CSV table of C-alpha atoms in Angstrom, one decimal:
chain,number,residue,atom,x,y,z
C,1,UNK,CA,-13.1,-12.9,-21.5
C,2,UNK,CA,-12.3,-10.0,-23.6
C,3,UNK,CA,-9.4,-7.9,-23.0
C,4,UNK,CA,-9.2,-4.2,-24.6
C,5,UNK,CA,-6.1,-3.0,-24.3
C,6,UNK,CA,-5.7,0.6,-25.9
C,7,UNK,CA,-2.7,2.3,-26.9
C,8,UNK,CA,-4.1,5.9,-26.5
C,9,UNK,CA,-6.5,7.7,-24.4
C,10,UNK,CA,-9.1,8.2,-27.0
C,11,UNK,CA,-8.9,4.7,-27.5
C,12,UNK,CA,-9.7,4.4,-23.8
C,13,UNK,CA,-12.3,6.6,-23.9
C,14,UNK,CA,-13.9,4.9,-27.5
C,15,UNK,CA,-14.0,1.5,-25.6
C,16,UNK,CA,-15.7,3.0,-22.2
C,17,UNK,CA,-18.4,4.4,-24.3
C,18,UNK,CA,-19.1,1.1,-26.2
C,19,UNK,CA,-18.9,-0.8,-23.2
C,20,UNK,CA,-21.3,1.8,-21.9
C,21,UNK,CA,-23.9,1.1,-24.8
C,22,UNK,CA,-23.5,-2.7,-23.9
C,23,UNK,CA,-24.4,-2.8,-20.5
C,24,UNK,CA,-21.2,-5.4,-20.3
C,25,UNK,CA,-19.1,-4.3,-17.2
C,26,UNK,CA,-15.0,-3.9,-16.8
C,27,UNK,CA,-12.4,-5.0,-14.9
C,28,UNK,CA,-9.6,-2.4,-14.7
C,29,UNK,CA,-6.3,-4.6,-15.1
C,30,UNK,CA,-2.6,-2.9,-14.8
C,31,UNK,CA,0.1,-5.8,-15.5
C,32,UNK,CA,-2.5,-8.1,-12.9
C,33,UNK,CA,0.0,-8.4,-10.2
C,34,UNK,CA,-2.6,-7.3,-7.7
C,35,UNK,CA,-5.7,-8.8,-9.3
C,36,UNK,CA,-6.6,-11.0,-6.3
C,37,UNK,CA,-7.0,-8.2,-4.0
C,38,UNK,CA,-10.8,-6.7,-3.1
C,39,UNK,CA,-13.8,-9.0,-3.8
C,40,UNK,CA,-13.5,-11.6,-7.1
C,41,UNK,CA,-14.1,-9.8,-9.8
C,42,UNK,CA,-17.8,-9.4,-11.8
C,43,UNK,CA,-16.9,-8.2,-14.9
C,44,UNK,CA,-16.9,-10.0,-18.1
C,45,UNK,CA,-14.7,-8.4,-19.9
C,46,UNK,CA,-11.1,-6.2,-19.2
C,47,UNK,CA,-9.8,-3.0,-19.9
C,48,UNK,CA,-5.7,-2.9,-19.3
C,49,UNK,CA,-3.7,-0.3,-19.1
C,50,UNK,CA,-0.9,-1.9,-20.9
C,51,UNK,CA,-0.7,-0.1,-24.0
C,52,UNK,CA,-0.7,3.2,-22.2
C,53,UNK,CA,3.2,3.1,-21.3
C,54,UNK,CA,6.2,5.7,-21.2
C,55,UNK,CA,7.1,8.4,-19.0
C,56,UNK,CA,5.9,11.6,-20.4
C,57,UNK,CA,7.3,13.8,-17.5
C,58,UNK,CA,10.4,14.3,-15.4
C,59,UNK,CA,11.9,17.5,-14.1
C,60,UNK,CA,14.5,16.3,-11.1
C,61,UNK,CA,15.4,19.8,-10.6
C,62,UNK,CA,11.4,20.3,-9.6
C,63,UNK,CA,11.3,16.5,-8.3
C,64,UNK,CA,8.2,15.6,-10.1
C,65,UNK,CA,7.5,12.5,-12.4
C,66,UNK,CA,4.4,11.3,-15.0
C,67,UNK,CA,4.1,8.7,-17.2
C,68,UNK,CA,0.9,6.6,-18.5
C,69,UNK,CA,-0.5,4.5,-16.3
C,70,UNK,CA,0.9,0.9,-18.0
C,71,UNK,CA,4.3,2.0,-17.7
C,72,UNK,CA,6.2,-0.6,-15.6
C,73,UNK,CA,7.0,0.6,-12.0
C,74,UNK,CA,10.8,-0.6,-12.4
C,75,UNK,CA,11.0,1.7,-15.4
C,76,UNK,CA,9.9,4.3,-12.8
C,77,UNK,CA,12.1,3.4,-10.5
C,78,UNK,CA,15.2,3.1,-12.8
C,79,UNK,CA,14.8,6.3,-14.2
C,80,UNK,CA,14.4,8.0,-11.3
C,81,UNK,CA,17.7,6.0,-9.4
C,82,UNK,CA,19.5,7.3,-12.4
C,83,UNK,CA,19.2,10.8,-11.5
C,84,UNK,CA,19.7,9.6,-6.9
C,85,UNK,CA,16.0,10.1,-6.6
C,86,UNK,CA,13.3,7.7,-6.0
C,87,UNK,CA,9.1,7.4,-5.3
C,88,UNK,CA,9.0,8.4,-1.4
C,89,UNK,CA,6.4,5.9,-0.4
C,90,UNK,CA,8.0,2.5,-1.1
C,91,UNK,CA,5.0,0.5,-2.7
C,92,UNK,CA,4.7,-3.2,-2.2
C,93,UNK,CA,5.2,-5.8,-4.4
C,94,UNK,CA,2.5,-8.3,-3.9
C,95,UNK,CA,3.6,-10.6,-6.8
C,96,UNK,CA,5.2,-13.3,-3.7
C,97,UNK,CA,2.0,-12.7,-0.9
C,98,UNK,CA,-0.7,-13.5,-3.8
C,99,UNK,CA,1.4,-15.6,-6.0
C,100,UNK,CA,0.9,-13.9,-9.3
C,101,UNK,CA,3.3,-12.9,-12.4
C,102,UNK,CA,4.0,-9.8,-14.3
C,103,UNK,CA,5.4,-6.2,-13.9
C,104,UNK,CA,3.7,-3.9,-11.7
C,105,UNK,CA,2.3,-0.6,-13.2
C,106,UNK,CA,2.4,2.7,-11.5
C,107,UNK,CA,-1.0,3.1,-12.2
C,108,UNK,CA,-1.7,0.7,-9.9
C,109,UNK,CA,0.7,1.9,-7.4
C,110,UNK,CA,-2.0,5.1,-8.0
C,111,UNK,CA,-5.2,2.8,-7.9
C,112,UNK,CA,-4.6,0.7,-5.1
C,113,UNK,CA,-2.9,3.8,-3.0
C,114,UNK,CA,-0.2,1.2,-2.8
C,115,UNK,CA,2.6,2.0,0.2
C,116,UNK,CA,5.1,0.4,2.6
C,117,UNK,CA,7.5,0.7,5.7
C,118,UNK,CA,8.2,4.4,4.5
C,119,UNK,CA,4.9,5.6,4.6
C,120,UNK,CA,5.1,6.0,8.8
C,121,UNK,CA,7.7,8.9,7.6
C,122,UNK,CA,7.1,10.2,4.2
C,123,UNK,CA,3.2,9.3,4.0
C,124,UNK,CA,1.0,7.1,1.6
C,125,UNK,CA,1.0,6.9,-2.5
C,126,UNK,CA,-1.9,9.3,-2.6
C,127,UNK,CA,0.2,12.0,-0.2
C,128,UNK,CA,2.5,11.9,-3.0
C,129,UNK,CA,0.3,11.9,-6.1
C,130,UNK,CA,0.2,15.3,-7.5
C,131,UNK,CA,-2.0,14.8,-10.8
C,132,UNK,CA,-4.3,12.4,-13.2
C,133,UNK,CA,-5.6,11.8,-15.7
C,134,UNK,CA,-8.8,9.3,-15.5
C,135,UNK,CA,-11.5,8.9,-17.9
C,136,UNK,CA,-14.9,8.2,-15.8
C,137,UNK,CA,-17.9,6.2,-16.8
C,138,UNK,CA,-19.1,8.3,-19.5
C,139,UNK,CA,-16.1,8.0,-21.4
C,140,UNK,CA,-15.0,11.0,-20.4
C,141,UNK,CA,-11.0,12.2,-19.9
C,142,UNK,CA,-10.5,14.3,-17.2
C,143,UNK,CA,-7.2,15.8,-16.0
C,144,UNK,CA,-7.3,16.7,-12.5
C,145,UNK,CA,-4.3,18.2,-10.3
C,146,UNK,CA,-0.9,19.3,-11.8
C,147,UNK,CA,3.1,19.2,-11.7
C,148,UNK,CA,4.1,20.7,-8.5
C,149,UNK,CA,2.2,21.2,-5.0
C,150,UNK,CA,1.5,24.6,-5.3
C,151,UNK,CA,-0.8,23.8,-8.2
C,152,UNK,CA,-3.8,22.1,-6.2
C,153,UNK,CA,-6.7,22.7,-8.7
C,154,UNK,CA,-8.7,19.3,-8.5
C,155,UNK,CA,-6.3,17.9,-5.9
C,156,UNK,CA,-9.2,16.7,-3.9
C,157,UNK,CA,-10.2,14.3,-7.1
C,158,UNK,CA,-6.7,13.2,-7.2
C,159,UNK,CA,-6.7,12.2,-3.4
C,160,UNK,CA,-10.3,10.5,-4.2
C,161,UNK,CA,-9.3,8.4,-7.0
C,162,UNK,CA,-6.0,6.7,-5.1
C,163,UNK,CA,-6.9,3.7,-3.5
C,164,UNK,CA,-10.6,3.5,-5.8
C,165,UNK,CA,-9.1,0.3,-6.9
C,166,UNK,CA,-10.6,1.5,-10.3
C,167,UNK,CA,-14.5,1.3,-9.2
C,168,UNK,CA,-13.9,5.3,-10.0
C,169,UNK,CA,-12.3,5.1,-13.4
C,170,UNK,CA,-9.5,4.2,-15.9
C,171,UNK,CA,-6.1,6.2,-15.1
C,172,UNK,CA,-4.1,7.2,-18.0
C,173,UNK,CA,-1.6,8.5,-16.3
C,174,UNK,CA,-0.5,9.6,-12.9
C,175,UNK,CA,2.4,12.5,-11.9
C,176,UNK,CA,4.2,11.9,-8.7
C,177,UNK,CA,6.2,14.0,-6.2
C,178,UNK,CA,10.0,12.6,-5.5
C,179,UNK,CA,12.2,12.9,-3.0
C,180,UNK,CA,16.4,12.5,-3.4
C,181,UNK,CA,17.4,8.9,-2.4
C,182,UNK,CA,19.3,9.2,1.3
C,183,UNK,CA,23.0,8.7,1.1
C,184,UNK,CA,23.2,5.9,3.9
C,185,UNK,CA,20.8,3.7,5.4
C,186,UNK,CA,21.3,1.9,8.6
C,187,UNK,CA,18.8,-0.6,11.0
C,188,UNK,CA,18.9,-0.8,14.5
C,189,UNK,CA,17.8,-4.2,16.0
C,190,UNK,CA,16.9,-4.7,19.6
C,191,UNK,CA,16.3,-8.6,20.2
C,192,UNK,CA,13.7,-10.5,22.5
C,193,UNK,CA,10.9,-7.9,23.4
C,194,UNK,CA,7.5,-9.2,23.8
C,195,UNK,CA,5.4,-7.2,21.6
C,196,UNK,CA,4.0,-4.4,24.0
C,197,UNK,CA,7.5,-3.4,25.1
C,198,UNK,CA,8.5,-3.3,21.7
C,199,UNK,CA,5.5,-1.2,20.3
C,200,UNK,CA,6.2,0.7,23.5
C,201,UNK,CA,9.7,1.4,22.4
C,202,UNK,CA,8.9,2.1,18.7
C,203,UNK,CA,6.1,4.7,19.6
C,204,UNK,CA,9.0,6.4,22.1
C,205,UNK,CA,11.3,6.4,18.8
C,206,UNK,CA,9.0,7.9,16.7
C,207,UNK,CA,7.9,10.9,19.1
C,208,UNK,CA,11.6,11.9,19.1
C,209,UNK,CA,13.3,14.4,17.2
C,210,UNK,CA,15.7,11.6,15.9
C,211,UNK,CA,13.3,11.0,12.7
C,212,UNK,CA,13.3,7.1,12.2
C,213,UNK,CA,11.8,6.5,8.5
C,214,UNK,CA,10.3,3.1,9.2
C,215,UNK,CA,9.7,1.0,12.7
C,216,UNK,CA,8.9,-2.2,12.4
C,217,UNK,CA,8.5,-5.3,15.1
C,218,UNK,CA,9.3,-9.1,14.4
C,219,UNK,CA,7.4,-11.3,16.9
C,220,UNK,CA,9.3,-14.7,17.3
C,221,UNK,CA,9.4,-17.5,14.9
C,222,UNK,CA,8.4,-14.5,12.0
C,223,UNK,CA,11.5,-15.0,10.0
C,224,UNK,CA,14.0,-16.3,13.0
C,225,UNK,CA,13.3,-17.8,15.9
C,226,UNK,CA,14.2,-14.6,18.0
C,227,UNK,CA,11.7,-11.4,18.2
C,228,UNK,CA,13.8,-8.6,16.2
C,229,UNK,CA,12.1,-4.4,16.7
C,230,UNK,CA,13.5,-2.8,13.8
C,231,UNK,CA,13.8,1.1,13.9
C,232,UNK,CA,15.4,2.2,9.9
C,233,UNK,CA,17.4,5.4,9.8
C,234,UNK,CA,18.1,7.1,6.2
C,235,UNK,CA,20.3,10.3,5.6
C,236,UNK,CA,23.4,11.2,5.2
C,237,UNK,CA,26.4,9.7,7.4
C,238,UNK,CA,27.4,12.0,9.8
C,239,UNK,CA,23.1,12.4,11.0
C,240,UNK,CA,22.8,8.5,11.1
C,241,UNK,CA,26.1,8.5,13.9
C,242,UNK,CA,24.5,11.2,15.4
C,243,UNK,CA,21.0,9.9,15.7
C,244,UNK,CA,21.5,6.5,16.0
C,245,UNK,CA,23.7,7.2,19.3
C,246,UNK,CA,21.0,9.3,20.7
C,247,UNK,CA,18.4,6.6,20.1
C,248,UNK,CA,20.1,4.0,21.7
C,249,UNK,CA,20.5,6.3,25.1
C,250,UNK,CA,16.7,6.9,24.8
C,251,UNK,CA,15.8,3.7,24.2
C,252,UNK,CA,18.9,1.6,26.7
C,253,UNK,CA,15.6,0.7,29.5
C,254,UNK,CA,15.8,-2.1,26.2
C,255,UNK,CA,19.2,-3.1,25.6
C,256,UNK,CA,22.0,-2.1,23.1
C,257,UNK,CA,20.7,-1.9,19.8
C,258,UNK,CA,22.4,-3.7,16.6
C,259,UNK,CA,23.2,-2.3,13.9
C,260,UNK,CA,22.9,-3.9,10.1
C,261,UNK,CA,23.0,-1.8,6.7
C,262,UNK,CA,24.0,-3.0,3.3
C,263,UNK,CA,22.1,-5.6,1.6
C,264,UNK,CA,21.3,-7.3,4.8
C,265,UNK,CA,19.2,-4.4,5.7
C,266,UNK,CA,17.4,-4.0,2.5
C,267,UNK,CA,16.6,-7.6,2.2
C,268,UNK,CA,15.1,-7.2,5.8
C,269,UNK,CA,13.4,-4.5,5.0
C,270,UNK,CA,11.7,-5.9,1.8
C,271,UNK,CA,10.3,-8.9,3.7
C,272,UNK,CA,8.4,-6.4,5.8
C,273,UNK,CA,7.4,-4.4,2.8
C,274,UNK,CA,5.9,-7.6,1.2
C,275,UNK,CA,5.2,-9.7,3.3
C,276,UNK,CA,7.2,-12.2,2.6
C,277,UNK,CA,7.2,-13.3,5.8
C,278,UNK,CA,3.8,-15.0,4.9
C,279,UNK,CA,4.5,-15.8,0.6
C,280,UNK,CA,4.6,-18.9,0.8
C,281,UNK,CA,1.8,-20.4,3.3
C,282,UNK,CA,-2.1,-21.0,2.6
C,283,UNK,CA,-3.0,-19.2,5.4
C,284,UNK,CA,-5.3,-16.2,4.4
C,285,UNK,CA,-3.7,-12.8,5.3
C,286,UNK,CA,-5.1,-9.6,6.5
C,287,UNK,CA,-4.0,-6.0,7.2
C,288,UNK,CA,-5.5,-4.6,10.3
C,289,UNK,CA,-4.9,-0.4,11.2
C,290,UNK,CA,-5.1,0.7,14.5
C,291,UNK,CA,-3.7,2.9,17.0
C,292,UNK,CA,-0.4,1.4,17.5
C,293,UNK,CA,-0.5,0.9,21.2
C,294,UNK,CA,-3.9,-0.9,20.7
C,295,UNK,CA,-2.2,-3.5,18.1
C,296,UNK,CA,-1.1,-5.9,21.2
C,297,UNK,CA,-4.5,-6.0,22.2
C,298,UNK,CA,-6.0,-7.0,19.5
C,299,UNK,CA,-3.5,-9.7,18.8
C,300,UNK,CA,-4.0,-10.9,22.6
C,301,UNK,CA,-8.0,-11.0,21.9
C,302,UNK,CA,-7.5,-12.2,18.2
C,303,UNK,CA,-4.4,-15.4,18.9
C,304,UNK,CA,-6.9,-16.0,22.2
C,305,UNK,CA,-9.5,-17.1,19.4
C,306,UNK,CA,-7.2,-18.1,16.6
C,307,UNK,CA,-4.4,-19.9,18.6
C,308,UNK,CA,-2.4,-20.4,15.1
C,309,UNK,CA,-2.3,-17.3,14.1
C,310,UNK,CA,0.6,-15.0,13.4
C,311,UNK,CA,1.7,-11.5,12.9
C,312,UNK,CA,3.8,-9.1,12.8
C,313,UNK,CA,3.6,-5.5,13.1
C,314,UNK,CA,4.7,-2.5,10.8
C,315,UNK,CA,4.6,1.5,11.0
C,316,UNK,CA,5.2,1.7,14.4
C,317,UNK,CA,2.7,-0.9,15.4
C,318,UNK,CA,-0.1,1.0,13.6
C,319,UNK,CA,0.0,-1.6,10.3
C,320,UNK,CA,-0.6,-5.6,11.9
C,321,UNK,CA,-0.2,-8.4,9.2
C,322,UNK,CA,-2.0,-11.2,10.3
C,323,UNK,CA,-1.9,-14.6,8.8
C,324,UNK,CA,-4.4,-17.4,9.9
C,325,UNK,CA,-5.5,-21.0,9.0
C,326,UNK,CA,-7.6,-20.7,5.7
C,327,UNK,CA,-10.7,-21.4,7.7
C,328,UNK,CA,-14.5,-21.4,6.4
C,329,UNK,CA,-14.6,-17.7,7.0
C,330,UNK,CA,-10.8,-16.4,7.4
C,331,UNK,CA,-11.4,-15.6,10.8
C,332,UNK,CA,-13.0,-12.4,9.8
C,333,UNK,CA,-16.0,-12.9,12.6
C,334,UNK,CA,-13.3,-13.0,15.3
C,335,UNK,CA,-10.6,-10.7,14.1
C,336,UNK,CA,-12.9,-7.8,13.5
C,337,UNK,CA,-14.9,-8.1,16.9
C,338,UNK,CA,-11.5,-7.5,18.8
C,339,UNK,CA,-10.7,-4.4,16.8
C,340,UNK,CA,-14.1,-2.8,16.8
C,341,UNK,CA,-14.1,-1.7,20.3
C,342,UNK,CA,-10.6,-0.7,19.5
C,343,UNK,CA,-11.5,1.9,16.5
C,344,UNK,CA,-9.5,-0.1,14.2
C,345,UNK,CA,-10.3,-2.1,10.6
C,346,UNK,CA,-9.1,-5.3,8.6
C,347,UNK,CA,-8.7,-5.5,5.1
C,348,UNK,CA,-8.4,-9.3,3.4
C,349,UNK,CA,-5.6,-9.5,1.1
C,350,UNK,CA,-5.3,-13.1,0.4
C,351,UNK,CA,-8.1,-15.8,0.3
C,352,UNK,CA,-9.5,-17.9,-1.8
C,353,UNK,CA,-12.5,-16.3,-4.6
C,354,UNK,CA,-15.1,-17.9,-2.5
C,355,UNK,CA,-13.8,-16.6,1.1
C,356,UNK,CA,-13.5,-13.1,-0.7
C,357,UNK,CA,-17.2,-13.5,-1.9
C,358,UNK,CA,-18.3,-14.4,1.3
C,359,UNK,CA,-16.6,-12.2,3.6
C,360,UNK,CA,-16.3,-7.9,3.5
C,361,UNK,CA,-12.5,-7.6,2.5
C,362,UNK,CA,-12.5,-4.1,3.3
C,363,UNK,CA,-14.0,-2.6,6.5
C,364,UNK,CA,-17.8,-2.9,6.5
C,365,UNK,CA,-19.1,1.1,6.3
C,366,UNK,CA,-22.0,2.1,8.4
C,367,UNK,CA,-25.2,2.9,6.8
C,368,UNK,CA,-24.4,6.7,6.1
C,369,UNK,CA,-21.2,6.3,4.9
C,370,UNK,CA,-22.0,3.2,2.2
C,371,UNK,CA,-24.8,6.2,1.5
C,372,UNK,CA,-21.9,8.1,0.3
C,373,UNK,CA,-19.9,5.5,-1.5
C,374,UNK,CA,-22.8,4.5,-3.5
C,375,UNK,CA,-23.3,8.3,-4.4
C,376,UNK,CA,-19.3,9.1,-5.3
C,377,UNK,CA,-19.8,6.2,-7.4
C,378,UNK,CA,-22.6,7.2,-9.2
C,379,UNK,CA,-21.2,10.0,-9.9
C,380,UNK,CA,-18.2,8.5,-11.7
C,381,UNK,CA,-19.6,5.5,-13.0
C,382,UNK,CA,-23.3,6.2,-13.7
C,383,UNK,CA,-23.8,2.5,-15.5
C,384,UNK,CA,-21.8,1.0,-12.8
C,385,UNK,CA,-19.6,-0.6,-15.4
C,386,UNK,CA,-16.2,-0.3,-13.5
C,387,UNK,CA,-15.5,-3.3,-11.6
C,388,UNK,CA,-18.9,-3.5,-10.3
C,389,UNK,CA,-18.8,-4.9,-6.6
C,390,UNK,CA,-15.3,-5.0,-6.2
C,391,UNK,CA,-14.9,-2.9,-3.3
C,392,UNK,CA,-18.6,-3.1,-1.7
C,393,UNK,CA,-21.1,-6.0,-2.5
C,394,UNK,CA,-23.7,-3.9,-4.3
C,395,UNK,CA,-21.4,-0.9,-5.2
């Protein structure tokens, strides 16, 4: 396969016009952490981003941050924990859940609208993506939104691109909105609740005024043998005393709460981020979103036909990670007829390339709305030379 791997835009946009004039499709590759998620890919050859690195913007007084879309997410991360700020959406790390090497980029952060526990309380990578620049399918650069909020010129194509999983385009480089890191974090554990209670008691926590920033439930034998509902508190002291007490009286109907913080907690909190709960199993995994009080019922419906499956649930109940045996179809048949009266969809994040080829890994769209796929990415990608069929079979 060949790999292009450009050092500037125009470079970028040279190699998209000559893979333009020979009809030979791309694969969009960031530092391929994330390269089994989506359909196997059906390019033959590869643009990466890893040439395109360095952080070309950071104001912390305005809490804003750019830099090209190779550039390592830890050198991200670092530079902004020097300052006590940090990305607000706490992306995943899928290097242990799909077994792959390599630094993740925060282009693909950008790409694959890549979020975690945090995102119940500060919202997804694209609420927090500000700006981009892309070049399309013509070899084209575009620059679309700015530094700060109030600038929202081409905001909607910014908000469009995150989570394209580059079917859209090549990102050159992204600008994100921080936020200061909290002074204190603390988890509170109640033990033993079946998992309606305990969705029950997460969606309570989260319509109060006492502002948990991730809520996360632990069925048993997913990590310990005992269930563990997780509410995370971030802020500074004094508000964590303050709210932590108050949750505990609202919630005591389910028992005293522990409390961990310190690395304990972030190490807890990382396995839920990850997945990690799951890293090291051949069972295919999938992501189902729902309504949080309808993610009980789904598992009831889905274990009822998959008796060895396993889950557990994050944001409040709305997020389900499901593992289950890597059968002949990953259990997509019967996982996706319990959540379709439900309003809810599954997304396959680990299988094997034939599974993925075989089965929709994202939600299958109705007729109208793969209408309207197909046209957005037309519009982008007139050749269809971007990671043709990665998303949609046929798209």
């Amino acid at each position: 396969m060949i790999i292009h791997t450009p050092t500037t835009e125009a470079q970028a946009c040279a190699v998209v016009k000559s893979v333009v004039a020979s009809g030979i499709p791309l694969a969009i590759r960031g530092g391929g952490t994330r390269s089994g998620l989506g359909r196997p890919s059906q390019a033959a050859s590869t643009l990466c981003s890893a040439g395109l690195t360095g952080i070309t913007l950071y104001e912390p007084a305005e809490m804003v941050i750019g830099a090209r879309a190779g550039t390592p997410l830890s050198l991200v991360q670092e530079t902004l924990a020097e300052r006590g700020q940090m990305l607000p959406f706490e992306p995943m790390d899928h290097r242990a859940l799909l077994g792959t090497e390599g630094e993740p980029t925060i282009g693909a952060v950008a790409a694959g609208n890549i979020s975690g526990p945090r995102r119940i309380n500060a919202g997804a990578a694209r609420d927090s993506l500000i700006g981009i620049r892309l070049i399309n399918g013509r070899g084209e650069a575009i620059k679309s939104g700015g530094r700060v909020m109030k600038n929202v010129t081409g905001l909607d194509l910014v908000k469009l691109v995150a989570g394209s999983f580059g079917t859209l385009g090549f990102l050159t480089e992204v600008v994100f909105r921080v936020l200061p890191k909290p002074e204190r974090v603390v988890t509170l554990i109640w033990r033993g609740l079946p998992d309606e209670a305990a969705v029950g008691l997460l969606s309570t926590a989260l319509g109060s005024p006492f502002e948990p920033f991730a809520a996360a439930h632990l069925p048993a034998g997913i990590g310990t043998g005992e269930a563990r509902t997780l509410l995370r508190l971030e802020n500074v002291s004094a508000s964590i005393d303050y709210r932590a007490a108050e949750l505990a009286a609202l919630l005591a109907a389910h028992g005293a709460p522990e409390l961990l913080e310190g690395a304990g907690s972030e190490a807890l909190w990382q396995e839920v981020r990850d997945a990690g709960f799951f890293a090291d199993t051949q069972e295919a995994v999938w992501r189902l979103s729902l309504a949080p009080t309808n993610g009980p019922r789904a598992i009831a419906t889905i274990a009822n036909a998959l008796p060895q499956a396993r889950w557990f649930y994050d944001w409040g109940g709305g997020l389900v990670w499901l593992a289950v045996p890597d059968a002949e179809d990953a259990g997509a048949a019967a996982i996706r007829a319990a959540i379709r009266p439900l309003g809810g969809h599954a997304t396959l994040v680990r299988a094997p390339d034939a599974i993925r080829a075989s089965v929709p890994v994202f939600e299958p769209l109705a007729e109208p709305l793969l209408r309207v796929t197909a046209g957005i990415k037309t519009s982008f990608d007139p050749a269809g030379i971007f990671e043709p069929g990665r998303m949609y079979a046929g798209i």
